[in-house]
Amino acid sequence: MGAQEAMDERTGGIEDVRFADPAFLADPWTPLIRLQEEAPVFYSRNQGGWIISRYDDVRAAFADRRLSASRVDQLFRGMPEELQKQLEAVRLYTGLIVNRLDGRDHTRIRVLMLKAFDAAVVRTVQGFIGDVIDEILDECERLGEFDFMQAVSATLPTRVMQKLFDLPDEYRPLLFKLASDFTSASSAANVTPELLLKLDATIRTMNDVFNAIIPEREKNPGDDLISMMVNARDGLNKLSNDEMLAQLHGMVVAGAETTAHTLATQLVQIVRQEKLLATLRETPERAFDLVTELLRYPGTVKCMTRFAGEDIELHGQTIAKGDLLWIMHAGANVDTRHWDDPFGTDIDRHNLRDSMAFGPGLHFCVGHMLARTELTEFFTRALRRFDVEILQQDFEMVPSYIFYGYKELRVRFTPRAA
C-alpha cells in the first residue's frame, strides 16, 4: 500500500476540516457535528492530528494520563532550526506554564496556583470590580457608539489583572500586549515565524518587568498575586524563578484574552435574545447561570491539544504514540448525546455544570471563578444601565484554533430611563 492509499484509509474518505477556513472560524459546530456522526475519532490531514469531537470522548481525554499536555513542540512544527534557536524564551516559558505540564511538576505547581486563586482572591475582585466596571461604563456612555473589543474587552480583564498584581497604570498596555502576542502565536490557526519572534520579544520584556518588581515584593509582601507567587516560590514546594515567571505569564494570558472574547460573544447573544435580556434584568441573581450556559454555547474555547504518550485504541482507530490530538470543546458542548436542544439557551438545564468551557479533569482552569465573576458583574451592571444595540450583522472572526471571538464588535450604548 502506498503512502497516499494509507492516508486515505486512515481518514476513511471523510471530508476534512481546516481550522483556518473563515467558514470554520465562524461556525465550527456544523462540521464537528458531522464528524461526531461519521468519524468521532478522525485523522485530519489538514491539521496533522486526530480530532476528538463527542462529549464523552472529550471528557475522557482530559482525564486520560496517557495523553500529555506538554505540547510546546506544537508551536515549532515545520519551523526552520535556525529560527527555533531564536525562540529560547518561547520554548522555556510556554513549556513551564501549568496547563502545559504533566505528572509531579503539574501537580506541584497546580497546588500552588490553587492557593493563589482561592476564595480570597475572588472576594478581593468582588471588592473592586464594581468600581472598575462603572468607570469603563462611564467611558462607554461618553462614547455612545464604539468598538466593544477596544473599549471593554481589551480593558476590563487587563485592569482586573493589573489590580490583582498591584501594578501601576503604566503597566496596563504591556499586560494586554503579552496576552495578545501570546495568544496570537500559541493559538493561531496558522503559526508564522513573525508571530513567534514577536512573542519571544514580549516574553523577555515581561520578564524584565516582573524581575524588577519581584525583589520589592520579597521585601514588602502584600496580598497581591505576585507576592503570593513569591511566597510559593520560597515555600516548601519550591517554585523556581523561571517557573514563577511562567505562571505569571499564564495568569495574564488566561485572565485577559479568554475573558475578553467571552464578553463580546456573550453580549451579542444576550442582546439578540429578548428572553435572555429580560431574565438578566428581572432576575439578576440568575446572571451567573446565564453566563455559565453561554460559556457552553457559543462558548469561547473551541479546542485544546494533547500528544499521545503511548498507542491508544479508540472507536476502532489506532492513535500512535507521539500523535497530536485536537480535543474539541466546541463539539462536546453541542453533542446531542449529552445535551437537549444544544443550540438553545436554557439556564435551567439539569446538566448546566457539565460544560467543557473550562476543561474538566486534571487541567481544570484554576481561574474559572475569577472569569465568571467578571462576566456576571459586567452584564448585570451594563444591561441595567444601558440599552445596547449591535451595529453589525456579520463578524470577522479572530484567526485562532482555540478562541471563538470577533476582531471587532460595533455597538451603541444608550442610557436607560431612570
Coordinates of C-alpha atoms in Angstrom, one line a residue:
M1 CA 0.0 0.0 0.0
G2 CA 1.4 3.4 -1.0
A3 CA 1.6 6.5 1.3
Q4 CA -1.5 8.1 -0.3
E5 CA -3.6 4.9 0.0
A6 CA -2.5 4.5 3.6
M7 CA -3.6 8.1 4.3
D8 CA -6.9 7.7 2.6
E9 CA -7.5 4.5 4.6
R10 CA -6.7 6.4 7.8
T11 CA -9.2 9.2 7.0
G12 CA -11.8 6.9 5.5
G13 CA -12.5 9.2 2.7
I14 CA -14.4 11.6 5.0
E15 CA -14.4 15.3 4.3
D16 CA -11.6 17.0 6.2
V17 CA -11.8 20.3 8.0
R18 CA -9.4 23.2 8.2
F19 CA -9.4 25.4 11.3
A20 CA -8.2 28.5 9.5
D21 CA -11.0 28.5 7.0
P22 CA -13.3 31.5 7.5
A23 CA -16.3 29.2 7.4
F24 CA -14.9 27.1 10.3
L25 CA -13.9 30.1 12.3
A26 CA -17.5 31.4 12.1
D27 CA -19.2 28.1 12.6
P28 CA -17.1 25.2 14.0
W29 CA -20.2 23.4 15.2
T30 CA -21.6 22.2 11.9
P31 CA -18.5 20.3 10.7
L32 CA -17.9 18.9 14.2
I33 CA -21.4 17.6 14.4
R34 CA -20.9 15.9 11.1
L35 CA -17.7 14.3 12.4
Q36 CA -19.5 13.1 15.5
E37 CA -21.7 11.0 13.3
E38 CA -19.2 10.0 10.5
A39 CA -15.9 9.7 12.4
P40 CA -15.9 10.6 16.1
V41 CA -12.1 9.9 16.1
F42 CA -10.9 11.4 12.8
Y43 CA -7.4 11.9 11.5
S44 CA -7.2 15.3 9.8
R45 CA -4.6 15.6 7.2
N46 CA -5.1 19.4 7.2
Q47 CA -4.5 19.7 10.9
G48 CA -1.9 16.9 11.2
G49 CA -3.7 15.1 14.1
W50 CA -6.7 13.4 15.4
I51 CA -9.9 15.3 16.0
I52 CA -12.0 14.1 19.0
S53 CA -15.5 15.6 18.9
R54 CA -18.0 13.7 21.0
Y55 CA -18.8 14.8 24.6
D56 CA -17.9 11.5 26.4
D57 CA -14.7 11.2 24.4
V58 CA -13.6 14.7 25.1
R59 CA -14.3 14.4 28.8
A60 CA -12.4 11.1 28.9
A61 CA -9.5 12.6 27.0
F62 CA -9.0 15.3 29.6
A63 CA -8.7 12.7 32.3
D64 CA -6.5 10.3 30.4
R65 CA -3.0 10.2 31.8
R66 CA -1.8 8.6 28.6
L67 CA -2.2 11.9 26.9
S68 CA 0.4 14.6 27.5
A69 CA -0.3 18.3 28.0
S70 CA 3.4 19.0 27.3
R71 CA 2.9 20.5 23.8
V72 CA 5.4 23.3 23.2
D73 CA 6.7 21.4 20.2
Q74 CA 3.4 22.0 18.5
L75 CA 4.4 25.7 18.1
F76 CA 7.6 24.7 16.3
R77 CA 6.2 22.2 13.8
G78 CA 7.7 22.9 10.4
M79 CA 9.8 25.8 11.7
P80 CA 13.5 26.0 10.5
E81 CA 16.1 25.0 13.1
E82 CA 17.8 28.4 12.8
L83 CA 14.5 30.1 13.7
Q84 CA 13.9 27.8 16.7
K85 CA 17.3 28.9 18.1
Q86 CA 16.0 32.5 18.2
L87 CA 13.0 31.4 20.3
E88 CA 14.6 30.2 23.5
A89 CA 12.2 32.3 25.7
V90 CA 9.1 30.9 23.9
R91 CA 10.3 27.3 24.4
L92 CA 11.3 27.7 28.0
Y93 CA 8.5 29.8 29.4
T94 CA 5.5 28.5 27.5
G95 CA 6.7 25.0 28.4
L96 CA 6.6 25.8 32.1
I97 CA 3.1 27.2 32.3
V98 CA 1.0 24.8 34.5
N99 CA -1.5 23.9 31.8
R100 CA 1.4 22.5 29.6
L101 CA 2.9 20.3 32.3
D102 CA 2.3 16.7 33.3
G103 CA 2.9 14.5 36.3
R104 CA 4.5 15.7 39.5
D105 CA 5.6 19.1 38.2
H106 CA 2.0 19.8 37.1
T107 CA 0.6 18.7 40.5
R108 CA 3.2 20.7 42.5
I109 CA 2.6 23.9 40.6
R110 CA -1.2 23.4 40.3
V111 CA -1.5 23.2 44.1
L112 CA 0.4 26.5 44.5
M113 CA -1.8 28.1 41.8
L114 CA -5.0 26.9 43.6
K115 CA -3.8 28.5 46.8
A116 CA -3.1 31.8 44.9
F117 CA -6.6 31.7 43.3
D118 CA -8.5 30.7 46.4
A119 CA -11.8 32.3 47.5
A120 CA -10.0 35.3 49.0
V121 CA -8.9 36.3 45.5
V122 CA -12.5 36.2 44.3
R123 CA -13.6 38.3 47.3
T124 CA -10.8 40.8 46.5
V125 CA -12.0 41.0 42.9
Q126 CA -15.6 41.5 44.1
G127 CA -14.4 44.3 46.3
F128 CA -13.0 46.4 43.4
I129 CA -14.5 45.1 40.2
G130 CA -17.7 47.1 40.5
D131 CA -15.7 50.4 40.6
V132 CA -13.6 49.3 37.6
I133 CA -16.7 48.3 35.6
D134 CA -18.5 51.5 36.4
E135 CA -15.5 53.5 35.3
I136 CA -15.5 51.6 32.0
L137 CA -19.2 52.1 31.6
D138 CA -18.8 55.8 32.2
E139 CA -16.5 55.8 29.2
C140 CA -19.0 53.8 27.2
E141 CA -21.6 56.4 27.9
R142 CA -19.3 59.2 26.8
L143 CA -18.5 57.3 23.5
G144 CA -22.1 56.2 22.7
E145 CA -21.0 54.2 19.6
F146 CA -17.8 52.3 19.7
D147 CA -15.9 49.1 19.1
F148 CA -16.7 46.9 22.1
M149 CA -13.5 44.9 21.6
Q150 CA -11.4 48.0 22.2
A151 CA -13.4 49.9 24.8
V152 CA -14.4 46.9 27.0
S153 CA -12.9 43.6 26.1
A154 CA -9.3 45.0 25.8
T155 CA -9.8 46.9 29.0
L156 CA -11.8 45.2 31.7
P157 CA -9.8 41.9 32.1
T158 CA -6.5 43.6 31.9
R159 CA -7.4 46.1 34.6
V160 CA -8.5 43.3 36.8
M161 CA -5.2 41.5 36.4
Q162 CA -3.4 44.8 36.9
K163 CA -5.2 45.2 40.2
L164 CA -4.6 41.6 41.3
F165 CA -0.9 42.1 40.6
D166 CA -1.0 45.5 42.3
L167 CA 0.8 47.2 39.3
P168 CA 0.7 50.9 38.4
D169 CA -1.4 52.0 35.5
E170 CA 1.5 52.4 33.1
Y171 CA 1.9 48.6 33.0
R172 CA -1.6 48.0 31.7
P173 CA -0.8 48.2 28.0
L174 CA 2.1 45.8 28.5
L175 CA -0.1 43.3 30.2
F176 CA -2.5 43.4 27.3
K177 CA 0.4 43.1 24.8
L178 CA 1.7 40.0 26.5
A179 CA -1.8 38.4 26.4
S180 CA -2.4 39.4 22.8
D181 CA 1.0 38.3 21.5
F182 CA 0.9 35.0 23.4
T183 CA -2.5 34.0 22.1
S184 CA -1.8 35.3 18.6
A185 CA 1.1 32.9 18.4
S186 CA 0.1 30.0 20.6
S187 CA -3.5 29.7 19.3
A188 CA -3.1 30.8 15.7
A189 CA -4.7 28.6 13.1
N190 CA -1.6 29.3 11.1
V191 CA 1.5 29.9 13.2
T192 CA 4.1 32.1 11.4
P193 CA 7.8 32.9 12.3
E194 CA 6.8 36.6 12.7
L195 CA 4.2 35.7 15.4
L196 CA 6.8 33.6 17.3
L197 CA 9.5 36.2 17.2
K198 CA 7.1 38.8 18.4
L199 CA 6.1 36.6 21.3
D200 CA 9.7 35.8 22.2
A201 CA 10.4 39.5 22.5
T202 CA 7.3 40.2 24.5
I203 CA 8.1 37.4 27.0
R204 CA 11.6 38.8 27.5
T205 CA 10.2 42.3 28.1
M206 CA 7.6 41.0 30.6
N207 CA 10.4 39.0 32.4
D208 CA 12.3 42.2 32.8
V209 CA 9.3 43.9 34.3
F210 CA 8.5 41.1 36.7
N211 CA 12.1 40.6 37.7
A212 CA 12.3 44.2 38.7
I213 CA 9.1 44.0 40.8
I214 CA 9.8 40.7 42.5
P215 CA 12.6 41.9 44.8
E216 CA 10.3 44.7 46.1
R217 CA 7.6 42.1 46.8
E218 CA 10.2 39.9 48.6
K219 CA 11.0 42.8 50.9
N220 CA 7.5 44.1 51.3
P221 CA 5.0 41.4 50.5
G222 CA 1.3 42.2 50.2
D223 CA -1.9 40.3 49.4
D224 CA -1.4 40.6 45.6
L225 CA -0.8 37.6 43.3
I226 CA 2.9 38.4 42.7
S227 CA 3.6 38.4 46.5
M228 CA 1.6 35.1 46.8
M229 CA 3.7 33.6 44.0
V230 CA 7.0 34.8 45.6
N231 CA 5.8 33.1 48.8
A232 CA 5.1 30.0 46.9
R233 CA 8.4 30.1 45.2
D234 CA 10.2 30.2 48.6
G235 CA 7.9 27.7 50.3
L236 CA 8.1 24.0 51.0
N237 CA 7.1 23.0 47.5
K238 CA 9.7 25.3 46.0
L239 CA 8.9 27.2 42.8
S240 CA 11.9 28.1 40.6
N241 CA 12.2 31.7 39.4
D242 CA 11.6 30.6 35.8
E243 CA 8.5 28.6 36.9
M244 CA 7.2 31.6 38.8
L245 CA 7.7 33.9 35.7
A246 CA 5.9 31.3 33.5
Q247 CA 2.9 31.2 35.9
L248 CA 2.7 35.0 35.9
H249 CA 2.6 34.9 32.1
G250 CA -0.1 32.3 32.2
M251 CA -2.2 34.3 34.6
V252 CA -2.0 37.4 32.4
V253 CA -3.0 35.4 29.3
A254 CA -5.7 33.3 30.8
G255 CA -7.1 36.3 32.8
A256 CA -7.2 38.7 29.9
E257 CA -7.6 37.1 26.5
T258 CA -10.2 34.4 27.3
T259 CA -12.5 36.7 29.2
A260 CA -12.1 39.5 26.5
H261 CA -13.5 37.2 23.8
T262 CA -16.3 35.9 26.1
L263 CA -17.5 39.4 27.0
A264 CA -18.1 40.1 23.3
T265 CA -19.7 36.9 22.2
Q266 CA -22.0 36.7 25.2
L267 CA -23.1 40.3 24.8
V268 CA -24.3 39.5 21.2
Q269 CA -26.2 36.5 22.4
I270 CA -27.9 38.4 25.3
V271 CA -28.8 41.5 23.2
R272 CA -30.2 39.4 20.3
Q273 CA -32.4 37.2 22.5
E274 CA -35.1 39.2 24.3
K275 CA -35.8 36.5 26.8
L276 CA -32.2 36.5 28.0
L277 CA -32.1 40.2 28.3
A278 CA -35.4 40.1 30.3
T279 CA -34.1 37.3 32.5
L280 CA -30.9 39.3 33.3
R281 CA -32.8 42.5 34.2
E282 CA -35.7 40.9 36.0
T283 CA -33.8 38.2 37.9
P284 CA -30.2 39.4 38.1
E285 CA -29.4 36.7 40.6
R286 CA -29.6 34.3 37.6
A287 CA -26.8 36.1 35.8
F288 CA -24.2 33.5 37.0
D289 CA -26.3 30.7 35.5
L290 CA -26.8 32.6 32.2
V291 CA -23.0 33.2 31.9
T292 CA -22.4 29.5 32.6
E293 CA -24.8 28.5 29.9
L294 CA -23.3 30.9 27.3
L295 CA -19.9 29.6 28.2
R296 CA -21.2 26.2 26.8
Y297 CA -22.6 27.7 23.6
P298 CA -21.4 29.6 21.8
G299 CA -18.6 29.4 24.2
T300 CA -15.1 30.8 23.8
V301 CA -12.6 27.9 23.9
K302 CA -13.1 25.7 20.9
C303 CA -10.2 23.3 21.4
M304 CA -7.2 22.1 23.4
T305 CA -4.4 19.8 22.2
R306 CA -2.6 16.8 23.7
F307 CA 0.1 14.3 22.5
A308 CA -0.4 10.6 22.8
G309 CA 2.1 9.2 25.3
E310 CA 1.5 5.6 24.0
D311 CA -0.5 3.8 21.4
I312 CA -4.3 4.2 22.1
E313 CA -7.3 2.4 20.6
L314 CA -10.4 4.5 20.3
H315 CA -13.6 3.9 18.2
G316 CA -11.7 1.4 16.1
Q317 CA -8.8 3.8 15.4
T318 CA -5.2 3.5 16.5
I319 CA -3.7 6.7 17.8
A320 CA 0.0 6.1 17.7
K321 CA 2.4 7.3 20.4
G322 CA 3.5 10.8 19.5
D323 CA 0.4 11.7 17.5
L324 CA -1.3 15.0 18.1
L325 CA -4.9 15.1 19.3
W326 CA -7.3 18.0 18.8
I327 CA -9.8 17.8 21.7
M328 CA -12.8 19.8 20.7
H329 CA -14.7 21.6 23.4
A330 CA -16.9 23.1 20.7
G331 CA -18.1 19.7 19.6
A332 CA -18.6 18.3 23.0
N333 CA -20.7 21.3 24.1
V334 CA -23.3 20.7 21.3
D335 CA -23.3 16.9 21.3
T336 CA -26.9 15.8 21.3
R337 CA -25.9 12.6 23.1
H338 CA -25.4 14.8 26.1
W339 CA -27.4 18.0 25.6
D340 CA -31.1 18.5 24.8
D341 CA -31.5 21.3 22.3
P342 CA -27.8 22.2 22.4
F343 CA -28.2 25.4 20.3
G344 CA -30.8 26.8 22.6
T345 CA -30.0 28.8 25.7
D346 CA -31.5 27.2 28.8
I347 CA -30.3 28.3 32.3
D348 CA -32.5 25.7 33.9
R349 CA -30.7 22.7 32.3
H350 CA -30.3 19.8 34.7
N351 CA -26.7 19.4 33.5
L352 CA -25.8 23.1 33.3
R353 CA -22.5 22.5 35.0
D354 CA -21.4 19.8 32.6
S355 CA -20.0 22.3 30.1
M356 CA -16.4 21.7 28.8
A357 CA -15.8 25.5 28.9
F358 CA -13.0 25.4 31.4
G359 CA -11.7 21.9 30.6
P360 CA -12.5 19.1 33.0
G361 CA -10.2 16.8 34.8
L362 CA -6.5 17.3 35.7
H363 CA -6.1 20.7 34.0
F364 CA -9.4 22.3 35.0
C365 CA -9.0 26.1 34.8
V366 CA -7.9 27.4 38.2
G367 CA -9.2 30.9 37.4
H368 CA -12.7 29.9 36.4
M369 CA -14.4 31.7 39.3
L370 CA -12.5 34.9 38.5
A371 CA -13.7 34.8 34.9
R372 CA -17.3 34.0 35.9
T373 CA -17.3 36.9 38.4
E374 CA -16.1 39.4 35.8
L375 CA -18.7 38.3 33.3
T376 CA -21.6 38.2 35.8
E377 CA -20.8 41.7 37.3
F378 CA -20.3 43.3 33.9
F379 CA -23.5 42.1 32.3
T380 CA -25.6 42.8 35.4
R381 CA -24.3 46.4 35.6
A382 CA -24.1 47.2 31.9
L383 CA -27.6 46.0 30.9
R384 CA -29.2 47.5 34.0
R385 CA -27.7 50.9 33.0
F386 CA -27.9 50.8 29.1
D387 CA -29.9 49.6 26.2
V388 CA -27.4 48.0 23.8
E389 CA -27.6 47.7 20.0
I390 CA -25.3 45.5 17.9
L391 CA -24.5 47.7 14.9
Q392 CA -23.3 44.9 12.5
Q393 CA -24.8 41.7 11.2
D394 CA -21.6 39.9 10.1
F395 CA -18.4 39.5 12.1
E396 CA -14.7 38.9 11.1
M397 CA -13.5 36.2 13.4
V398 CA -10.1 36.0 15.2
P399 CA -7.9 33.5 13.3
S400 CA -7.5 31.1 16.3
Y401 CA -7.9 27.4 16.7
I402 CA -8.5 27.9 20.4
F403 CA -10.7 31.0 20.7
Y404 CA -14.1 31.8 19.2
G405 CA -14.2 35.6 19.0
Y406 CA -14.6 38.7 17.0
K407 CA -12.0 41.1 15.7
E408 CA -14.4 44.0 16.0
L409 CA -17.8 44.5 17.6
R410 CA -19.5 47.8 16.8
V411 CA -22.2 48.7 19.4
R412 CA -24.3 51.6 20.6
F413 CA -24.8 52.1 24.4
T414 CA -27.9 54.3 25.2
P415 CA -28.6 55.2 28.9
R416 CA -31.9 53.7 30.0
A417 CA -34.5 56.0 31.6
A418 CA -34.3 56.1 35.3

